[in-house]
């Protein structure tokens, strides 16, 4: 089966409330729907969420690199020859969301062709994951209200709290308010998106120790090499690399250099193939992983749960699978359903998704 065409459709769906964090904010999901067509009529689907503030990609760059560089190189190639496809893709540096979307779409086609869910092809470990909800910047009261609503409505009891503001006490007040509102049973962890210095982060970690957190993510820039190593050495909880370790090689460097002791895996930036490389590397090195969220809609979330549930180590802790709840609408025909704090895989061939044509017409920006 051969690739005949790669279609890119820009679309925009507003958020009900913006997600704010130390390195940026998102008001509208301005993503690109990627469809890989084949000579046997199967079509693979994937979502590319560009994050200019983190990886430098935009909707225009995703469409440009796929149309001008990747599609001409991949047209005519065997859908199942993923290693060869990746060798072509990686002649071009960067562009993680564009490359990941092509990889995901190829796995979707493989699953459809074999009549098996992608999650089974990846590893088939279990059928669901516990969900962690990501809380963007707001006042302590509003963040605590949101967490309580997520707990009461969806049964979610794990929260990733965005931190990295100045003064540092703004975020410490939030964490205290969350602990008071949710009690001792809730799990809290923090993500600074590089907003603090190593020194600010070290002081915050001392306070956070009394509140009780389980992970600390990107509290200071990894490029502050010595400061970051010093911080990670003294951290009382696993220190997660997210945007500073986005390729298998960066993950190795980060773990060996002491810039992190745990890794966030995002299917939106490493697809399924390279997410698996990262995961197996972490397994081999004894580093825990978190299934992260690149502010994904439902299609991206289907991919994250498919990957997370496929392996024991990727579902050992809750995955960040709920931020699509903040979107005003979505493209999927069958919406995702979080119950009892868990999200189930789609037990259908491929990714098991279909795109609602009316909604795509409403939100696409190219017509
Ligand atoms: C995260 O974990 O940092 C914020 C920006 C992005 O690309 O992902 C989010 C969440
Ligand atoms: Mg992060």
mmCIF file of C-alpha atoms and ligand atoms in Angstrom:
data_model
loop_
_atom_site.group_PDB
_atom_site.id
_atom_site.type_symbol
_atom_site.label_atom_id
_atom_site.label_comp_id
_atom_site.label_asym_id
_atom_site.label_seq_id
_atom_site.Cartn_x
_atom_site.Cartn_y
_atom_site.Cartn_z
ATOM 1 C CA UNK A 1 0.000 0.000 0.000
ATOM 2 C CA UNK A 2 1.456 3.349 -1.057
ATOM 3 C CA UNK A 3 1.120 6.960 0.045
ATOM 4 C CA UNK A 4 -0.596 8.928 -2.711
ATOM 5 C CA UNK A 5 -1.258 12.320 -1.122
ATOM 6 C CA UNK A 6 -0.963 14.224 2.156
ATOM 7 C CA UNK A 7 -3.752 16.663 2.870
ATOM 8 C CA UNK A 8 -3.353 19.521 5.369
ATOM 9 C CA UNK A 9 -6.385 21.403 6.666
ATOM 10 C CA UNK A 10 -5.918 24.368 9.016
ATOM 11 C CA UNK A 11 -8.733 24.854 11.501
ATOM 12 C CA UNK A 12 -9.450 27.034 14.515
ATOM 13 C CA UNK A 13 -11.687 26.202 17.482
ATOM 14 C CA UNK A 14 -11.889 28.731 20.345
ATOM 15 C CA UNK A 15 -11.253 27.723 23.932
ATOM 16 C CA UNK A 16 -13.981 28.407 26.484
ATOM 17 C CA UNK A 17 -11.239 29.886 28.629
ATOM 18 C CA UNK A 18 -7.626 30.462 27.638
ATOM 19 C CA UNK A 19 -4.853 28.257 29.064
ATOM 20 C CA UNK A 20 -2.082 30.449 30.465
ATOM 21 C CA UNK A 21 1.344 29.253 31.539
ATOM 22 C CA UNK A 22 4.852 30.685 32.008
ATOM 23 C CA UNK A 23 5.935 30.414 28.361
ATOM 24 C CA UNK A 24 2.708 31.418 26.598
ATOM 25 C CA UNK A 25 -1.064 31.256 26.402
ATOM 26 C CA UNK A 26 -3.560 29.600 24.099
ATOM 27 C CA UNK A 27 -6.960 31.136 23.320
ATOM 28 C CA UNK A 28 -7.844 29.183 20.216
ATOM 29 C CA UNK A 29 -6.838 25.709 19.055
ATOM 30 C CA UNK A 30 -5.252 26.697 15.736
ATOM 31 C CA UNK A 31 -4.248 23.251 14.565
ATOM 32 C CA UNK A 32 -3.739 21.414 11.295
ATOM 33 C CA UNK A 33 -5.700 18.265 10.458
ATOM 34 C CA UNK A 34 -3.376 15.951 8.520
ATOM 35 C CA UNK A 35 -4.710 13.200 6.272
ATOM 36 C CA UNK A 36 -2.486 10.685 4.546
ATOM 37 C CA UNK A 37 -4.202 9.086 1.522
ATOM 38 C CA UNK A 38 -3.253 5.724 0.031
ATOM 39 C CA UNK A 39 -3.700 3.869 -3.249
ATOM 40 C CA UNK A 40 -5.958 1.323 -1.478
ATOM 41 C CA UNK A 41 -8.417 3.967 -0.356
ATOM 42 C CA UNK A 42 -7.466 3.937 3.347
ATOM 43 C CA UNK A 43 -6.890 7.354 4.890
ATOM 44 C CA UNK A 44 -4.845 8.007 8.039
ATOM 45 C CA UNK A 45 -5.810 10.937 10.253
ATOM 46 C CA UNK A 46 -3.763 12.981 12.723
ATOM 47 C CA UNK A 47 -3.702 16.380 14.411
ATOM 48 C CA UNK A 48 -0.753 18.774 14.388
ATOM 49 C CA UNK A 49 -0.982 21.384 17.189
ATOM 50 C CA UNK A 50 1.719 23.978 16.474
ATOM 51 C CA UNK A 51 3.249 25.578 19.577
ATOM 52 C CA UNK A 52 5.229 28.611 18.354
ATOM 53 C CA UNK A 53 6.418 29.546 21.858
ATOM 54 C CA UNK A 54 7.951 26.126 22.420
ATOM 55 C CA UNK A 55 9.017 24.645 19.088
ATOM 56 C CA UNK A 56 8.740 27.548 16.639
ATOM 57 C CA UNK A 57 6.062 25.879 14.493
ATOM 58 C CA UNK A 58 2.909 27.651 13.280
ATOM 59 C CA UNK A 59 -0.076 26.458 11.249
ATOM 60 C CA UNK A 60 1.554 28.019 8.187
ATOM 61 C CA UNK A 61 4.896 26.328 8.817
ATOM 62 C CA UNK A 62 3.280 22.918 9.412
ATOM 63 C CA UNK A 63 1.339 23.187 6.141
ATOM 64 C CA UNK A 64 4.367 24.592 4.298
ATOM 65 C CA UNK A 65 6.818 21.896 5.364
ATOM 66 C CA UNK A 66 4.344 19.087 4.652
ATOM 67 C CA UNK A 67 3.287 20.431 1.255
ATOM 68 C CA UNK A 68 6.681 21.631 0.019
ATOM 69 C CA UNK A 69 9.110 19.163 1.600
ATOM 70 C CA UNK A 70 7.553 16.056 3.147
ATOM 71 C CA UNK A 71 4.717 15.208 0.722
ATOM 72 C CA UNK A 72 6.946 15.228 -2.395
ATOM 73 C CA UNK A 73 9.486 13.008 -0.590
ATOM 74 C CA UNK A 74 6.941 10.533 0.780
ATOM 75 C CA UNK A 75 4.500 10.171 -2.116
ATOM 76 C CA UNK A 76 4.829 6.665 -3.566
ATOM 77 C CA UNK A 77 6.409 5.201 -0.423
ATOM 78 C CA UNK A 78 5.186 2.030 1.278
ATOM 79 C CA UNK A 79 2.881 2.948 4.188
ATOM 80 C CA UNK A 80 4.387 0.233 6.410
ATOM 81 C CA UNK A 81 8.014 1.223 5.745
ATOM 82 C CA UNK A 82 7.985 3.634 8.662
ATOM 83 C CA UNK A 83 11.733 3.489 9.234
ATOM 84 C CA UNK A 84 12.322 4.582 5.648
ATOM 85 C CA UNK A 85 9.700 7.295 5.977
ATOM 86 C CA UNK A 86 11.436 8.568 9.121
ATOM 87 C CA UNK A 87 14.820 8.547 7.401
ATOM 88 C CA UNK A 88 13.317 10.917 4.802
ATOM 89 C CA UNK A 89 11.528 13.084 7.364
ATOM 90 C CA UNK A 90 14.685 13.473 9.430
ATOM 91 C CA UNK A 91 16.669 14.889 6.546
ATOM 92 C CA UNK A 92 14.865 18.042 7.688
ATOM 93 C CA UNK A 93 15.590 19.332 11.180
ATOM 94 C CA UNK A 94 12.888 20.533 13.602
ATOM 95 C CA UNK A 95 9.170 20.562 12.682
ATOM 96 C CA UNK A 96 8.190 18.060 15.402
ATOM 97 C CA UNK A 97 4.396 18.436 15.180
ATOM 98 C CA UNK A 98 4.398 18.090 11.379
ATOM 99 C CA UNK A 99 6.563 14.944 11.511
ATOM 100 C CA UNK A 100 4.600 13.455 14.412
ATOM 101 C CA UNK A 101 1.297 13.919 12.586
ATOM 102 C CA UNK A 102 2.562 12.020 9.544
ATOM 103 C CA UNK A 103 3.822 9.200 11.764
ATOM 104 C CA UNK A 104 0.495 8.983 13.635
ATOM 105 C CA UNK A 105 -1.484 8.927 10.374
ATOM 106 C CA UNK A 106 0.675 6.054 9.071
ATOM 107 C CA UNK A 107 -0.012 4.012 12.224
ATOM 108 C CA UNK A 108 -3.722 4.765 11.803
ATOM 109 C CA UNK A 109 -3.581 3.324 8.283
ATOM 110 C CA UNK A 110 -1.624 0.259 9.470
ATOM 111 C CA UNK A 111 -4.230 -0.411 12.169
ATOM 112 C CA UNK A 112 -7.104 -0.049 9.717
ATOM 113 C CA UNK A 113 -5.386 -2.355 7.215
ATOM 114 C CA UNK A 114 -4.848 -5.030 9.890
ATOM 115 C CA UNK A 115 -8.261 -4.514 11.504
ATOM 116 C CA UNK A 116 -6.562 -3.783 14.878
ATOM 117 C CA UNK A 117 -6.501 -0.766 17.199
ATOM 118 C CA UNK A 118 -3.184 1.096 17.095
ATOM 119 C CA UNK A 119 -2.928 0.756 20.871
ATOM 120 C CA UNK A 120 -2.802 -3.048 20.456
ATOM 121 C CA UNK A 121 -0.155 -2.804 17.758
ATOM 122 C CA UNK A 122 1.931 -0.616 20.055
ATOM 123 C CA UNK A 123 1.763 -2.968 23.034
ATOM 124 C CA UNK A 124 -1.840 -3.612 24.138
ATOM 125 C CA UNK A 125 -1.092 -3.406 27.861
ATOM 126 C CA UNK A 126 -4.471 -2.167 29.140
ATOM 127 C CA UNK A 127 -7.693 -0.507 28.034
ATOM 128 C CA UNK A 128 -7.690 2.813 29.946
ATOM 129 C CA UNK A 129 -5.597 5.381 31.776
ATOM 130 C CA UNK A 130 -6.096 7.486 34.832
ATOM 131 C CA UNK A 131 -6.430 11.173 33.939
ATOM 132 C CA UNK A 132 -4.466 14.156 35.258
ATOM 133 C CA UNK A 133 -5.904 17.626 34.614
ATOM 134 C CA UNK A 134 -3.669 20.601 33.845
ATOM 135 C CA UNK A 135 -4.580 23.857 35.630
ATOM 136 C CA UNK A 136 -3.501 27.089 33.878
ATOM 137 C CA UNK A 137 -2.670 30.354 35.651
ATOM 138 C CA UNK A 138 -5.473 32.063 37.505
ATOM 139 C CA UNK A 139 -6.251 33.153 41.039
ATOM 140 C CA UNK A 140 -5.990 30.554 43.831
ATOM 141 C CA UNK A 141 -9.789 30.616 44.246
ATOM 142 C CA UNK A 142 -10.548 30.057 40.577
ATOM 143 C CA UNK A 143 -7.913 27.311 40.196
ATOM 144 C CA UNK A 144 -9.231 25.531 43.272
ATOM 145 C CA UNK A 145 -12.805 25.848 41.924
ATOM 146 C CA UNK A 146 -11.760 24.334 38.608
ATOM 147 C CA UNK A 147 -9.998 21.443 40.337
ATOM 148 C CA UNK A 148 -13.061 20.734 42.489
ATOM 149 C CA UNK A 149 -15.311 20.846 39.425
ATOM 150 C CA UNK A 150 -13.014 18.367 37.618
ATOM 151 C CA UNK A 151 -13.047 16.080 40.641
ATOM 152 C CA UNK A 152 -16.805 16.274 41.148
ATOM 153 C CA UNK A 153 -17.749 15.969 37.469
ATOM 154 C CA UNK A 154 -15.125 13.571 36.116
ATOM 155 C CA UNK A 155 -13.604 11.915 39.171
ATOM 156 C CA UNK A 156 -10.158 13.397 38.432
ATOM 157 C CA UNK A 157 -7.933 13.566 41.505
ATOM 158 C CA UNK A 158 -4.523 14.326 39.954
ATOM 159 C CA UNK A 159 -3.660 17.867 38.932
ATOM 160 C CA UNK A 160 -0.692 19.395 37.157
ATOM 161 C CA UNK A 161 -0.421 22.969 38.397
ATOM 162 C CA UNK A 162 1.161 25.545 36.127
ATOM 163 C CA UNK A 163 3.743 27.578 38.059
ATOM 164 C CA UNK A 164 6.664 29.807 37.104
ATOM 165 C CA UNK A 165 5.185 33.246 37.847
ATOM 166 C CA UNK A 166 6.775 36.060 39.818
ATOM 167 C CA UNK A 167 6.581 36.680 42.659
ATOM 168 C CA UNK A 168 6.938 32.962 43.397
ATOM 169 C CA UNK A 169 4.407 33.263 46.213
ATOM 170 C CA UNK A 170 1.585 33.677 43.628
ATOM 171 C CA UNK A 171 1.988 30.019 42.688
ATOM 172 C CA UNK A 172 2.674 28.810 46.215
ATOM 173 C CA UNK A 173 -0.634 30.386 47.273
ATOM 174 C CA UNK A 174 -2.354 28.461 44.483
ATOM 175 C CA UNK A 175 -0.806 25.154 45.572
ATOM 176 C CA UNK A 176 -1.815 25.791 49.184
ATOM 177 C CA UNK A 177 -5.385 26.636 48.107
ATOM 178 C CA UNK A 178 -5.546 23.450 46.028
ATOM 179 C CA UNK A 179 -4.337 21.292 48.899
ATOM 180 C CA UNK A 180 -6.851 22.905 51.241
ATOM 181 C CA UNK A 181 -9.729 22.452 48.764
ATOM 182 C CA UNK A 182 -8.867 18.908 47.633
ATOM 183 C CA UNK A 183 -7.487 17.366 50.816
ATOM 184 C CA UNK A 184 -4.577 14.972 51.208
ATOM 185 C CA UNK A 185 -5.825 12.357 48.770
ATOM 186 C CA UNK A 186 -5.398 14.519 45.674
ATOM 187 C CA UNK A 187 -2.107 14.277 43.795
ATOM 188 C CA UNK A 188 -0.507 17.603 42.847
ATOM 189 C CA UNK A 189 2.529 18.199 40.666
ATOM 190 C CA UNK A 190 3.929 21.381 39.169
ATOM 191 C CA UNK A 191 5.157 22.575 35.756
ATOM 192 C CA UNK A 192 7.145 25.838 35.539
ATOM 193 C CA UNK A 193 7.672 26.003 31.751
ATOM 194 C CA UNK A 194 11.140 27.464 32.560
ATOM 195 C CA UNK A 195 9.651 30.493 34.301
ATOM 196 C CA UNK A 196 11.866 30.574 37.403
ATOM 197 C CA UNK A 197 15.578 30.739 37.993
ATOM 198 C CA UNK A 198 17.176 27.680 39.594
ATOM 199 C CA UNK A 199 17.386 29.588 42.863
ATOM 200 C CA UNK A 200 13.731 30.638 42.821
ATOM 201 C CA UNK A 201 12.780 27.073 41.978
ATOM 202 C CA UNK A 202 14.855 25.638 44.835
ATOM 203 C CA UNK A 203 13.138 27.973 47.324
ATOM 204 C CA UNK A 204 9.733 27.047 45.875
ATOM 205 C CA UNK A 205 10.499 23.316 46.140
ATOM 206 C CA UNK A 206 11.210 23.722 49.852
ATOM 207 C CA UNK A 207 7.749 25.273 50.354
ATOM 208 C CA UNK A 208 6.098 22.788 48.010
ATOM 209 C CA UNK A 209 7.540 19.981 50.129
ATOM 210 C CA UNK A 210 5.269 21.015 52.969
ATOM 211 C CA UNK A 211 2.232 21.118 50.620
ATOM 212 C CA UNK A 212 3.041 17.730 49.081
ATOM 213 C CA UNK A 213 3.819 17.394 45.380
ATOM 214 C CA UNK A 214 4.908 14.318 43.430
ATOM 215 C CA UNK A 215 6.770 15.736 40.391
ATOM 216 C CA UNK A 216 8.426 18.995 39.339
ATOM 217 C CA UNK A 217 8.587 19.802 35.593
ATOM 218 C CA UNK A 218 10.837 22.322 33.798
ATOM 219 C CA UNK A 219 10.952 24.721 36.750
ATOM 220 C CA UNK A 220 13.977 26.558 35.311
ATOM 221 C CA UNK A 221 15.610 26.618 31.859
ATOM 222 C CA UNK A 222 17.718 23.569 30.968
ATOM 223 C CA UNK A 223 20.079 25.997 29.223
ATOM 224 C CA UNK A 224 21.067 27.283 32.655
ATOM 225 C CA UNK A 225 23.144 24.101 32.626
ATOM 226 C CA UNK A 226 24.859 24.222 36.010
ATOM 227 C CA UNK A 227 21.932 25.829 37.822
ATOM 228 C CA UNK A 228 19.605 23.153 36.467
ATOM 229 C CA UNK A 229 21.933 20.308 37.515
ATOM 230 C CA UNK A 230 22.195 21.813 40.981
ATOM 231 C CA UNK A 231 18.414 22.115 41.228
ATOM 232 C CA UNK A 232 17.769 18.569 40.000
ATOM 233 C CA UNK A 233 20.378 17.087 42.395
ATOM 234 C CA UNK A 234 18.579 18.688 45.338
ATOM 235 C CA UNK A 235 15.012 18.032 44.153
ATOM 236 C CA UNK A 236 13.013 15.904 46.625
ATOM 237 C CA UNK A 237 10.758 14.618 43.796
ATOM 238 C CA UNK A 238 11.476 13.363 40.248
ATOM 239 C CA UNK A 239 12.330 16.316 37.998
ATOM 240 C CA UNK A 240 10.615 16.097 34.604
ATOM 241 C CA UNK A 241 12.104 17.313 31.323
ATOM 242 C CA UNK A 242 9.395 18.318 28.859
ATOM 243 C CA UNK A 243 10.207 20.963 26.224
ATOM 244 C CA UNK A 244 13.956 20.625 26.893
ATOM 245 C CA UNK A 245 14.014 16.940 25.864
ATOM 246 C CA UNK A 246 11.929 16.468 22.738
ATOM 247 C CA UNK A 247 13.954 13.873 20.818
ATOM 248 C CA UNK A 248 15.459 10.507 21.818
ATOM 249 C CA UNK A 249 18.947 12.103 21.802
ATOM 250 C CA UNK A 250 17.889 15.057 23.953
ATOM 251 C CA UNK A 251 16.279 12.634 26.396
ATOM 252 C CA UNK A 252 19.518 10.661 26.726
ATOM 253 C CA UNK A 253 21.564 13.832 27.206
ATOM 254 C CA UNK A 254 19.119 15.198 29.710
ATOM 255 C CA UNK A 255 19.124 12.050 31.870
ATOM 256 C CA UNK A 256 22.883 11.460 31.640
ATOM 257 C CA UNK A 257 23.714 15.119 32.312
ATOM 258 C CA UNK A 258 21.507 15.317 35.381
ATOM 259 C CA UNK A 259 19.167 17.894 33.815
ATOM 260 C CA UNK A 260 16.182 15.652 34.616
ATOM 261 C CA UNK A 261 15.261 12.384 36.293
ATOM 262 C CA UNK A 262 11.912 11.829 34.515
ATOM 263 C CA UNK A 263 10.583 12.539 31.009
ATOM 264 C CA UNK A 264 7.333 13.879 29.583
ATOM 265 C CA UNK A 265 6.295 12.033 26.420
ATOM 266 C CA UNK A 266 4.043 13.895 23.995
ATOM 267 C CA UNK A 267 2.713 11.992 21.009
ATOM 268 C CA UNK A 268 1.980 15.376 19.377
ATOM 269 C CA UNK A 269 5.726 15.981 19.041
ATOM 270 C CA UNK A 270 7.282 12.495 18.760
ATOM 271 C CA UNK A 271 4.435 10.610 17.085
ATOM 272 C CA UNK A 272 4.028 6.957 18.066
ATOM 273 C CA UNK A 273 7.322 5.724 16.630
ATOM 274 C CA UNK A 274 9.668 8.115 18.392
ATOM 275 C CA UNK A 275 7.559 8.204 21.552
ATOM 276 C CA UNK A 276 8.241 4.488 21.728
ATOM 277 C CA UNK A 277 11.963 5.066 21.321
ATOM 278 C CA UNK A 278 11.874 7.605 24.129
ATOM 279 C CA UNK A 279 9.802 5.306 26.353
ATOM 280 C CA UNK A 280 12.034 2.256 25.876
ATOM 281 C CA UNK A 281 15.098 4.386 26.487
ATOM 282 C CA UNK A 282 13.584 5.666 29.750
ATOM 283 C CA UNK A 283 12.625 2.110 30.742
ATOM 284 C CA UNK A 284 16.206 1.013 30.155
ATOM 285 C CA UNK A 285 17.605 3.882 32.173
ATOM 286 C CA UNK A 286 15.101 3.534 35.006
ATOM 287 C CA UNK A 287 13.521 6.949 34.470
ATOM 288 C CA UNK A 288 9.761 7.362 35.001
ATOM 289 C CA UNK A 289 7.655 8.976 32.262
ATOM 290 C CA UNK A 290 4.523 11.109 32.190
ATOM 291 C CA UNK A 291 2.159 11.128 29.226
ATOM 292 C CA UNK A 292 2.046 14.875 28.603
ATOM 293 C CA UNK A 293 -0.403 17.169 26.849
ATOM 294 C CA UNK A 294 0.561 19.575 24.089
ATOM 295 C CA UNK A 295 -2.781 21.305 24.685
ATOM 296 C CA UNK A 296 -4.401 18.642 22.558
ATOM 297 C CA UNK A 297 -7.959 18.432 21.303
ATOM 298 C CA UNK A 298 -9.832 15.131 21.292
ATOM 299 C CA UNK A 299 -7.944 13.648 18.342
ATOM 300 C CA UNK A 300 -4.590 14.293 20.026
ATOM 301 C CA UNK A 301 -5.966 12.915 23.278
ATOM 302 C CA UNK A 302 -7.095 9.696 21.571
ATOM 303 C CA UNK A 303 -3.472 9.290 20.437
ATOM 304 C CA UNK A 304 -2.051 9.955 23.906
ATOM 305 C CA UNK A 305 -4.313 7.415 25.593
ATOM 306 C CA UNK A 306 -3.647 4.885 22.808
ATOM 307 C CA UNK A 307 0.078 5.199 23.436
ATOM 308 C CA UNK A 308 -0.118 5.483 27.216
ATOM 309 C CA UNK A 309 -2.355 2.439 27.675
ATOM 310 C CA UNK A 310 -0.174 0.364 25.363
ATOM 311 C CA UNK A 311 2.750 -0.075 27.797
ATOM 312 C CA UNK A 312 3.027 -0.716 31.538
ATOM 313 C CA UNK A 313 5.470 2.130 32.167
ATOM 314 C CA UNK A 314 3.560 4.758 30.167
ATOM 315 C CA UNK A 315 0.394 4.236 32.214
ATOM 316 C CA UNK A 316 2.072 3.781 35.588
ATOM 317 C CA UNK A 317 0.919 7.282 36.469
ATOM 318 C CA UNK A 318 -2.033 9.373 35.254
ATOM 319 C CA UNK A 319 -1.756 10.912 31.786
ATOM 320 C CA UNK A 320 -2.610 14.540 30.947
ATOM 321 C CA UNK A 321 -5.746 13.727 29.002
ATOM 322 C CA UNK A 322 -8.411 16.265 29.879
ATOM 323 C CA UNK A 323 -7.629 19.690 28.474
ATOM 324 C CA UNK A 324 -9.911 19.182 25.479
ATOM 325 C CA UNK A 325 -12.677 19.825 28.022
ATOM 326 C CA UNK A 326 -11.778 23.516 27.832
ATOM 327 C CA UNK A 327 -12.494 23.699 24.084
ATOM 328 C CA UNK A 328 -15.813 25.109 22.867
ATOM 329 C CA UNK A 329 -16.183 22.268 20.304
ATOM 330 C CA UNK A 330 -14.214 19.529 18.588
ATOM 331 C CA UNK A 331 -13.916 17.703 15.262
ATOM 332 C CA UNK A 332 -14.577 14.128 16.384
ATOM 333 C CA UNK A 333 -17.924 12.516 15.612
ATOM 334 C CA UNK A 334 -17.814 10.434 18.828
ATOM 335 C CA UNK A 335 -16.759 12.624 21.769
ATOM 336 C CA UNK A 336 -14.401 11.340 24.469
ATOM 337 C CA UNK A 337 -15.832 10.513 27.845
ATOM 338 C CA UNK A 338 -13.905 10.737 31.118
ATOM 339 C CA UNK A 339 -15.567 8.740 33.913
ATOM 340 C CA UNK A 340 -14.293 7.784 37.363
ATOM 341 C CA UNK A 341 -11.129 9.722 36.575
ATOM 342 C CA UNK A 342 -10.213 7.458 33.656
ATOM 343 C CA UNK A 343 -10.277 7.622 29.884
ATOM 344 C CA UNK A 344 -10.710 4.438 27.826
ATOM 345 C CA UNK A 345 -8.904 3.591 24.608
ATOM 346 C CA UNK A 346 -10.879 3.380 21.349
ATOM 347 C CA UNK A 347 -11.310 -0.304 20.656
ATOM 348 C CA UNK A 348 -11.660 0.059 16.885
ATOM 349 C CA UNK A 349 -9.239 -0.485 13.992
ATOM 350 C CA UNK A 350 -6.538 2.172 13.640
ATOM 351 C CA UNK A 351 -7.133 5.182 15.873
ATOM 352 C CA UNK A 352 -10.868 4.493 15.690
ATOM 353 C CA UNK A 353 -11.747 8.110 14.976
ATOM 354 C CA UNK A 354 -13.975 9.806 12.445
ATOM 355 C CA UNK A 355 -14.060 13.516 11.697
ATOM 356 C CA UNK A 356 -17.447 15.212 11.632
ATOM 357 C CA UNK A 357 -17.689 16.790 8.147
ATOM 358 C CA UNK A 358 -20.050 19.582 9.264
ATOM 359 C CA UNK A 359 -17.797 20.632 12.100
ATOM 360 C CA UNK A 360 -14.747 20.508 9.874
ATOM 361 C CA UNK A 361 -16.565 22.773 7.394
ATOM 362 C CA UNK A 362 -17.439 25.167 10.196
ATOM 363 C CA UNK A 363 -13.934 25.475 11.628
ATOM 364 C CA UNK A 364 -11.607 24.996 8.654
ATOM 365 C CA UNK A 365 -9.817 28.151 7.588
ATOM 366 C CA UNK A 366 -8.875 27.325 4.007
ATOM 367 C CA UNK A 367 -12.257 27.746 2.300
HETATM 368 C C1 LIG B 1 3.181 21.552 29.228
HETATM 369 O O1 LIG B 1 3.352 20.475 29.786
HETATM 370 O O2 LIG B 1 4.112 22.337 29.205
HETATM 371 C C2 LIG B 1 2.201 24.050 27.480
HETATM 372 C C3 LIG B 1 2.803 24.327 26.308
HETATM 373 C C4 LIG B 1 2.907 23.141 25.582
HETATM 374 O O3 LIG B 1 3.394 22.934 24.467
HETATM 375 O O4 LIG B 1 2.373 22.128 26.313
HETATM 376 C C5 LIG B 1 1.767 22.682 27.457
HETATM 377 C C6 LIG B 1 1.831 21.854 28.643
HETATM 378 MG MG1 LIG B 2 5.363 20.924 30.491
#
